XYZ file of C-alpha atoms in Angstrom:
506
model
C 4.774 -17.532 22.611
C 5.597 -17.436 18.789
C 6.081 -20.936 16.902
C 8.136 -21.769 13.886
C 6.611 -20.777 10.325
C 4.832 -23.472 9.081
C 3.413 -22.160 5.474
C -0.074 -23.393 5.004
C -0.885 -26.049 2.816
C -4.160 -26.519 0.192
C -5.959 -29.699 0.016
C -6.488 -30.451 -3.868
C -9.964 -29.966 -3.823
C -8.984 -26.239 -2.606
C -6.518 -25.471 -5.078
C -8.181 -26.439 -7.801
C -11.656 -23.322 -6.421
C -8.836 -21.391 -6.080
C -7.601 -22.049 -9.527
C -11.329 -21.427 -10.936
C -12.304 -18.538 -9.069
C -9.377 -16.273 -8.015
C -8.403 -14.210 -11.299
C -4.228 -14.738 -11.762
C -3.851 -11.006 -12.007
C -5.844 -10.337 -8.865
C -3.836 -8.476 -6.695
C -3.246 -10.227 -3.755
C -2.032 -13.470 -6.052
C 0.323 -10.844 -7.430
C 1.649 -9.844 -3.974
C 2.175 -12.795 -2.649
C 4.395 -13.793 -5.582
C 6.435 -10.044 -5.544
C 6.412 -9.394 -1.654
C 8.719 -11.722 0.860
C 6.451 -12.173 4.152
C 8.222 -14.493 6.066
C 11.011 -11.413 5.776
C 8.031 -9.269 7.031
C 7.244 -11.357 9.861
C 11.305 -12.209 10.610
C 11.446 -8.140 11.394
C 8.429 -8.349 14.132
C 9.669 -11.282 15.662
C 11.444 -10.063 18.277
C 8.291 -8.292 19.533
C 6.815 -11.649 20.639
C 7.426 -13.763 24.095
C 9.178 -16.687 24.275
C 6.906 -17.884 26.742
C 2.795 -18.139 26.827
C 0.258 -19.681 24.741
C 1.374 -19.836 20.674
C 0.175 -16.675 19.262
C -1.707 -16.376 16.463
C 0.417 -16.671 12.806
C 1.938 -12.878 12.028
C 1.728 -13.277 8.316
C -2.226 -14.071 9.168
C -2.794 -10.908 10.816
C -0.218 -9.024 8.818
C -2.249 -10.037 5.222
C -5.410 -9.114 7.645
C -4.203 -5.569 8.311
C -2.634 -5.232 4.051
C -6.310 -5.684 3.441
C -8.278 -3.861 5.704
C -6.407 -0.845 4.710
C -6.184 -2.007 0.929
C -10.231 -1.442 0.712
C -10.814 0.610 3.434
C -12.302 -1.735 6.097
C -12.558 -1.845 9.714
C -11.874 -4.804 11.631
C -14.928 -6.537 11.867
C -15.691 -5.571 8.074
C -12.283 -6.886 7.555
C -13.024 -10.542 9.190
C -16.513 -10.643 7.416
C -14.918 -10.592 4.181
C -12.523 -12.750 4.494
C -14.824 -15.519 5.457
C -16.840 -15.094 2.270
C -14.276 -14.345 0.108
C -12.106 -16.726 -1.973
C -9.495 -14.395 -2.865
C -8.974 -13.253 0.548
C -9.026 -16.817 1.530
C -6.095 -17.688 -0.618
C -4.554 -14.399 0.313
C -4.337 -15.517 4.331
C -3.648 -19.051 3.663
C -6.812 -20.740 4.535
C -8.551 -23.635 2.928
C -12.560 -24.227 2.966
C -12.400 -25.999 6.629
C -10.081 -23.149 8.204
C -11.320 -21.060 10.562
C -10.107 -17.152 11.314
C -8.944 -16.380 14.635
C -11.404 -14.016 17.202
C -11.746 -10.169 16.009
C -9.974 -9.236 19.100
C -7.051 -10.817 17.758
C -6.364 -8.258 14.892
C -6.252 -5.486 17.916
C -3.969 -7.183 19.696
C -1.353 -7.534 16.913
C -1.261 -3.836 16.364
C -1.030 -3.040 20.090
C 1.360 -5.329 20.305
C 3.685 -3.941 17.073
C 3.106 -0.211 18.208
C 4.544 2.757 15.386
C 8.168 0.688 16.070
C 7.087 -2.378 14.951
C 4.671 -1.385 11.977
C 7.554 0.860 11.204
C 9.737 -2.018 10.920
C 7.498 -3.591 8.724
C 6.813 -0.599 6.414
C 11.218 -0.387 6.149
C 12.067 -3.880 5.401
C 8.904 -4.111 2.621
C 10.771 -0.668 1.259
C 14.251 -2.930 1.837
C 12.785 -5.778 -0.786
C 11.494 -2.440 -2.430
C 15.519 -1.290 -2.974
C 16.852 -5.041 -3.559
C 14.651 -5.812 -6.502
C 16.416 -2.368 -7.782
C 13.296 0.005 -7.734
C 14.465 2.748 -5.348
C 17.053 5.567 -6.280
C 18.685 7.640 -4.259
C 18.898 10.180 -6.859
C 15.978 12.502 -5.577
C 13.720 12.287 -2.917
C 10.156 14.524 -2.969
C 9.274 15.913 0.396
C 5.049 16.952 0.658
C 2.594 16.922 3.563
C -1.299 16.554 3.633
C -3.987 17.438 6.491
C -6.041 14.516 8.161
C -8.921 15.510 10.011
C -9.075 13.786 13.577
C -11.849 11.505 14.746
C -13.906 13.733 17.122
C -16.696 16.538 17.447
C -15.110 20.012 18.802
C -16.817 20.885 21.828
C -17.995 24.097 22.802
C -16.397 25.632 25.938
C -19.027 23.775 28.712
C -18.250 20.251 27.430
C -15.135 20.896 27.485
C -14.310 21.968 30.500
C -16.966 19.335 31.835
C -15.271 16.171 30.239
C -11.707 17.259 31.032
C -13.142 17.696 34.813
C -15.196 14.296 34.699
C -11.933 12.658 32.702
C -10.132 13.768 35.809
C -12.452 12.531 38.698
C -12.781 9.053 37.268
C -8.778 8.583 36.649
C -8.501 10.365 40.737
C -10.736 7.714 42.359
C -8.231 5.155 42.801
C -6.116 7.384 44.837
C -8.934 8.984 46.673
C -12.386 7.799 46.511
C -13.770 10.379 48.952
C -12.770 13.351 47.598
C -13.781 12.238 44.453
C -17.538 11.294 45.876
C -17.871 14.664 47.191
C -16.823 16.820 44.111
C -19.277 15.018 42.163
C -22.227 16.180 44.394
C -20.565 19.664 44.070
C -20.912 19.244 40.473
C -25.106 18.680 40.756
C -25.257 21.889 43.270
C -23.247 24.040 40.537
C -25.082 22.692 38.096
C -28.542 23.664 40.156
C -26.929 27.038 41.284
C -26.349 28.363 38.153
C -28.949 26.294 35.709
C -30.562 30.122 35.183
C -28.197 32.370 34.515
C -26.377 32.947 31.372
C -22.946 30.257 29.699
C -20.551 33.307 31.276
C -21.748 32.704 34.371
C -21.898 28.563 33.744
C -18.318 28.873 32.402
C -16.797 30.515 34.824
C -18.322 28.278 38.365
C -17.002 25.135 36.008
C -13.750 26.149 35.507
C -13.195 27.335 39.150
C -14.541 24.040 39.811
C -11.606 22.419 37.929
C -9.527 24.480 38.942
C -9.937 22.839 42.969
C -10.120 19.838 41.418
C -6.060 19.949 39.693
C -5.499 21.554 43.042
C -5.704 18.503 45.706
C -5.255 16.060 42.685
C -1.630 17.383 42.272
C -0.788 17.055 45.866
C -1.923 13.439 46.426
C 0.771 10.592 46.724
C 3.389 9.497 44.432
C 2.695 5.099 44.574
C 5.919 3.777 44.494
C 5.628 2.209 41.141
C 4.367 5.097 39.624
C 7.267 5.061 37.083
C 4.838 1.049 35.953
C 1.708 1.814 37.151
C -0.984 2.505 34.839
C -3.451 3.567 36.778
C -1.220 6.232 38.002
C 0.175 7.017 34.424
C -3.574 7.768 33.498
C -4.403 10.213 36.121
C -1.088 12.244 34.943
C -2.011 12.255 31.627
C -5.876 13.584 32.604
C -4.130 16.154 34.960
C -1.673 17.602 31.945
C -5.371 17.548 29.803
C -6.744 19.537 32.629
C -3.980 21.419 33.005
C -3.406 23.127 29.440
C -7.607 22.936 28.663
C -7.195 25.605 31.569
C -3.805 27.183 30.343
C -6.217 27.623 26.860
C -9.050 29.469 28.722
C -7.220 31.735 30.475
C -5.434 32.790 27.071
C -7.835 32.271 24.184
C -4.255 33.263 21.979
C -2.590 30.181 22.621
C -1.195 27.805 19.952
C -1.136 24.568 20.378
C -4.197 23.883 22.922
C -6.537 20.801 23.478
C -9.257 20.512 21.172
C -11.349 17.267 22.899
C -10.705 14.908 25.785
C -11.039 12.105 23.354
C -8.338 13.124 21.670
C -5.670 15.447 23.401
C -2.994 15.374 20.897
C -5.088 16.860 18.129
C -4.414 20.470 17.066
C -6.106 23.092 14.716
C -3.972 24.026 11.758
C -4.253 25.198 8.755
C -4.206 23.441 5.037
C -5.927 25.940 3.187
C -9.072 26.089 5.752
C -8.634 25.936 9.590
C -9.030 22.067 10.115
C -8.548 19.550 13.630
C -6.275 16.877 13.933
C -2.865 16.225 12.176
C -0.283 16.604 9.949
C 0.881 13.735 8.034
C 4.545 13.997 6.009
C 6.221 11.501 3.705
C 9.061 11.521 1.313
C 8.901 10.066 -1.947
C 11.469 8.365 -4.158
C 11.238 10.033 -7.614
C 12.142 7.280 -9.344
C 10.256 4.252 -8.284
C 6.986 6.896 -6.568
C 7.456 4.943 -3.463
C 7.437 6.224 0.227
C 10.433 6.073 1.633
C 9.573 7.674 4.667
C 6.920 8.633 6.816
C 5.580 10.948 10.186
C 2.821 12.333 11.574
C 2.324 15.912 13.447
C -0.386 17.583 15.804
C -2.032 19.844 12.970
C 0.662 23.472 14.560
C 3.285 20.861 13.868
C 6.851 22.347 12.527
C 6.421 20.750 8.963
C 9.913 22.069 8.244
C 11.382 20.495 10.900
C 9.782 17.381 10.199
C 12.343 17.040 6.806
C 15.484 16.105 9.435
C 12.736 13.203 10.874
C 11.897 11.943 7.670
C 15.795 11.893 5.920
C 17.072 10.602 9.344
C 14.253 8.008 9.508
C 15.110 6.282 6.334
C 19.053 6.942 6.291
C 18.970 5.098 9.589
C 16.724 2.160 8.684
C 18.656 1.688 4.991
C 22.311 3.211 5.423
C 22.004 5.264 2.233
C 22.722 8.524 1.113
C 20.287 10.726 -0.170
C 21.792 13.165 -2.837
C 18.985 15.387 -3.842
C 16.081 16.449 -1.726
C 12.929 18.634 -3.058
C 10.978 20.661 -0.886
C 7.533 22.566 -1.592
C 7.512 26.088 0.073
C 7.246 24.775 3.661
C 10.797 23.924 3.539
C 12.077 27.974 3.322
C 13.867 27.786 6.432
C 17.502 28.503 7.307
C 18.206 25.867 10.256
C 16.898 22.839 8.490
C 18.501 23.651 5.227
C 22.151 24.355 6.769
C 21.483 21.192 8.673
C 20.639 18.834 5.840
C 23.495 19.851 3.073
C 26.008 19.781 6.258
C 25.244 16.149 5.538
C 25.380 16.219 1.797
C 22.272 16.544 0.638
C 21.364 19.060 -2.260
C 17.823 20.951 -1.424
C 15.527 22.260 -3.827
C 13.569 24.539 -2.275
C 11.440 27.621 -4.329
C 12.910 31.093 -2.893
C 10.912 33.634 -1.492
C 11.944 36.352 -4.081
C 13.071 39.708 -2.230
C 11.068 42.568 -3.665
C 10.344 45.907 -2.100
C 7.885 48.237 -4.941
C 10.842 49.082 -6.748
C 13.057 50.433 -3.444
C 16.387 49.155 -2.641
C 16.309 45.313 -0.829
C 18.407 43.819 2.203
C 20.193 42.455 -0.817
C 21.325 46.352 -1.275
C 23.155 46.840 1.887
C 26.348 45.726 2.827
C 27.126 44.361 6.151
C 30.440 44.852 7.999
C 32.457 41.465 8.339
C 32.103 41.714 12.076
C 27.857 41.966 11.823
C 27.874 44.815 13.930
C 26.934 47.061 11.343
C 25.253 47.548 7.772
C 25.755 50.171 5.097
C 23.317 51.858 2.615
C 24.035 52.870 -1.224
C 24.637 55.916 -0.586
C 27.690 55.289 1.928
C 26.046 55.433 5.451
C 26.555 53.495 8.338
C 23.772 52.042 10.703
C 23.229 53.407 14.108
C 21.288 51.086 16.074
C 21.246 47.230 16.044
C 18.999 44.352 17.758
C 19.615 41.078 18.563
C 15.679 38.828 17.547
C 16.922 35.188 18.273
C 13.336 33.807 17.439
C 13.751 35.204 13.915
C 17.411 33.973 13.673
C 18.037 37.314 12.136
C 19.740 40.912 13.288
C 18.032 44.573 12.030
C 20.190 47.195 11.583
C 18.383 50.811 11.834
C 19.575 54.424 10.609
C 18.889 57.198 11.710
C 16.103 59.457 10.528
C 18.118 62.573 10.081
C 20.215 61.002 7.871
C 17.553 58.863 5.724
C 15.900 62.656 5.819
C 19.089 64.492 4.203
C 19.974 61.220 1.898
C 20.035 62.031 -1.593
C 18.613 58.685 -2.361
C 15.741 58.885 0.839
C 12.898 58.087 -2.967
C 14.291 54.766 -3.408
C 14.827 53.733 0.088
C 11.427 54.778 2.604
C 8.115 56.628 2.572
C 7.439 60.118 2.685
C 5.687 59.816 5.797
C 8.173 57.199 7.655
C 8.785 58.046 11.503
C 12.242 56.401 12.176
C 15.270 55.254 9.364
C 15.020 52.434 7.402
C 15.516 49.053 8.885
C 17.450 46.253 7.559
C 16.684 42.762 8.815
C 20.136 40.371 7.838
C 19.312 36.567 8.492
C 21.732 34.332 9.869
C 21.730 31.979 7.077
C 21.932 34.138 4.475
C 24.162 32.287 2.949
C 22.233 29.542 2.456
C 19.033 30.862 1.172
C 21.253 33.045 -1.506
C 22.153 29.837 -2.818
C 18.324 28.592 -3.017
C 17.958 31.840 -4.866
C 21.025 31.254 -7.386
C 20.093 27.589 -7.677
C 16.023 28.729 -8.799
C 17.900 30.130 -12.032
C 19.338 26.520 -13.539
C 17.944 23.867 -15.159
C 18.527 21.690 -13.055
C 16.293 23.096 -11.126
C 13.624 23.603 -13.412
C 13.660 19.440 -14.239
C 13.553 18.921 -10.639
C 10.512 21.166 -9.962
C 8.916 19.097 -12.644
C 9.309 15.848 -10.623
C 7.371 17.231 -7.696
C 3.887 16.869 -8.613
C 4.909 12.754 -8.427
C 4.423 13.102 -4.391
C 1.091 14.567 -4.965
C -0.526 11.557 -6.844
C 1.063 9.051 -4.044
C -0.696 11.923 -1.664
C -3.678 11.499 -3.399
C -3.913 7.382 -3.559
C -3.513 7.205 0.323
C -6.168 9.970 0.956
C -8.770 8.748 -1.768
C -8.306 4.553 -1.922
C -6.877 4.575 1.555
C -8.752 6.433 3.194
C -6.025 8.177 4.529
C -7.596 11.736 5.246
C -9.650 10.610 8.251
C -7.869 9.557 11.425
C -9.376 5.907 11.580
C -7.318 6.021 15.588
C -7.473 8.690 18.672
C -4.197 10.088 19.710
C -0.349 10.117 17.946
C 0.913 7.010 18.628
C -2.190 5.105 16.662
C -2.558 7.702 14.363
C 0.937 6.969 12.896
C 0.570 3.210 13.386
C -2.553 4.025 10.814
C 0.313 5.897 8.134
C 2.271 3.349 8.376
C -0.093 0.845 7.509
C -1.438 3.051 4.673
C 2.107 2.939 3.305
C 3.652 -0.185 3.367
C -0.443 -1.181 1.581
C 0.588 1.894 -1.407
C 4.313 0.706 -1.502
C 3.180 -2.786 -1.843
C 0.428 -2.221 -4.461
C 3.141 0.147 -6.353
C 6.059 -2.341 -6.133
C 3.530 -5.613 -7.704
C 2.494 -3.043 -10.587
C 6.461 -1.786 -10.971
C 8.218 -5.346 -11.287
C 5.182 -7.151 -13.206
C 5.833 -3.629 -15.634
C 2.259 -3.051 -15.600
C 3.474 0.760 -16.525
C 6.823 0.291 -18.497
C 8.856 0.411 -16.026
C 11.977 -1.487 -16.450
C 13.741 -2.456 -13.599
C 17.754 -2.044 -13.804
């Protein structure tokens, strides 16, 4: 049950102590001045029940989370600091005789809010910044950075063994006798393969995991399967084991599970290969505040994430974004077309079409019906092939025609075994528009603003621990990112409103 809000009241001695020892320019004083914490509280009130014991004041928990991510502290560390640090106690509304709740309260509060609750906190604070006139809809800048998962990457043997143990533990409530038998078999396999090579040991454990998976999948589903937490835990263990076996069978399979400890983490590449996630952001070019945040596994689709970010901000604030600047990852025809169809102009560095001095795709004319292509020499293609995965159609010219063509030297190599092939992208109008736009002064001006997002990402990574995941699992990592973004925006908003950087509020 959530009691009615009651503002904290300090005694005269407490006020004197805080006035003497907490500087008036301390960020906590300025945050209390500019941030409407009651409005933040109201944005998450619906997540609390009307029954049960009185809940710990949400504003206290919100401020504890801000302190924690501002200083890069753990739950226990922020509670330890709040016991002795006067600035923290004043910020939390605690006098000398007031006590903090148990440290587990913060973990419970974070779980209660989840991703949606912390997203609402993030956007409520952003709404306050919009109310102060800081956030404009002129230009959004999008970029992403990588995030290392809180896991150690096991070898093949250890990964199979971890998946097996997780599966058996989850299946025990439903068939304890079979689990006992499988654990006896584990010891038998260990004893019989100890003196053999790693490949033999791995294969024995892989086959054992397959056998376990077979009978676990045949377990009868309980009547309350939709709400049974124990059954859902078993199904998740089944999914993890299935994915790990699939990765073993096909080493080149994308999106393989890297660790049982965090089954959502994936391998990706950002300069070098890493295991974890990537976080994608939108930044307002005028205030440099984050306006949307998302987290995906490391192998996620960064280009498609643009649509998620725009929808997240626009659904929360009902605004219309005029322009968006994206780096090379945004060179994606389907995404560009959809964003432009919603009235937002897209600025993306185009891929220049070069062919070593030879004719490029742009030198060929595609027929109106899209069935053939005509080359610079006036010849028509003989073959047509569709590639749905690449959103393109390929047109091939006969080798006989190409060999006799007077323009052959400018089209294909002397030793080419077939005629010229031309690939036409379905989204060529959008891509051609990018190439034309890149020649304008407007494009150059927008690209000069793009480094602003790099600064904000750097602050998130270097000041708020954004390079490493504090938690395990995609949903918990998203909570972390929304908290980091909320802390960053609170600090940034306070600075802008105090005109510390010469920002003039319109």
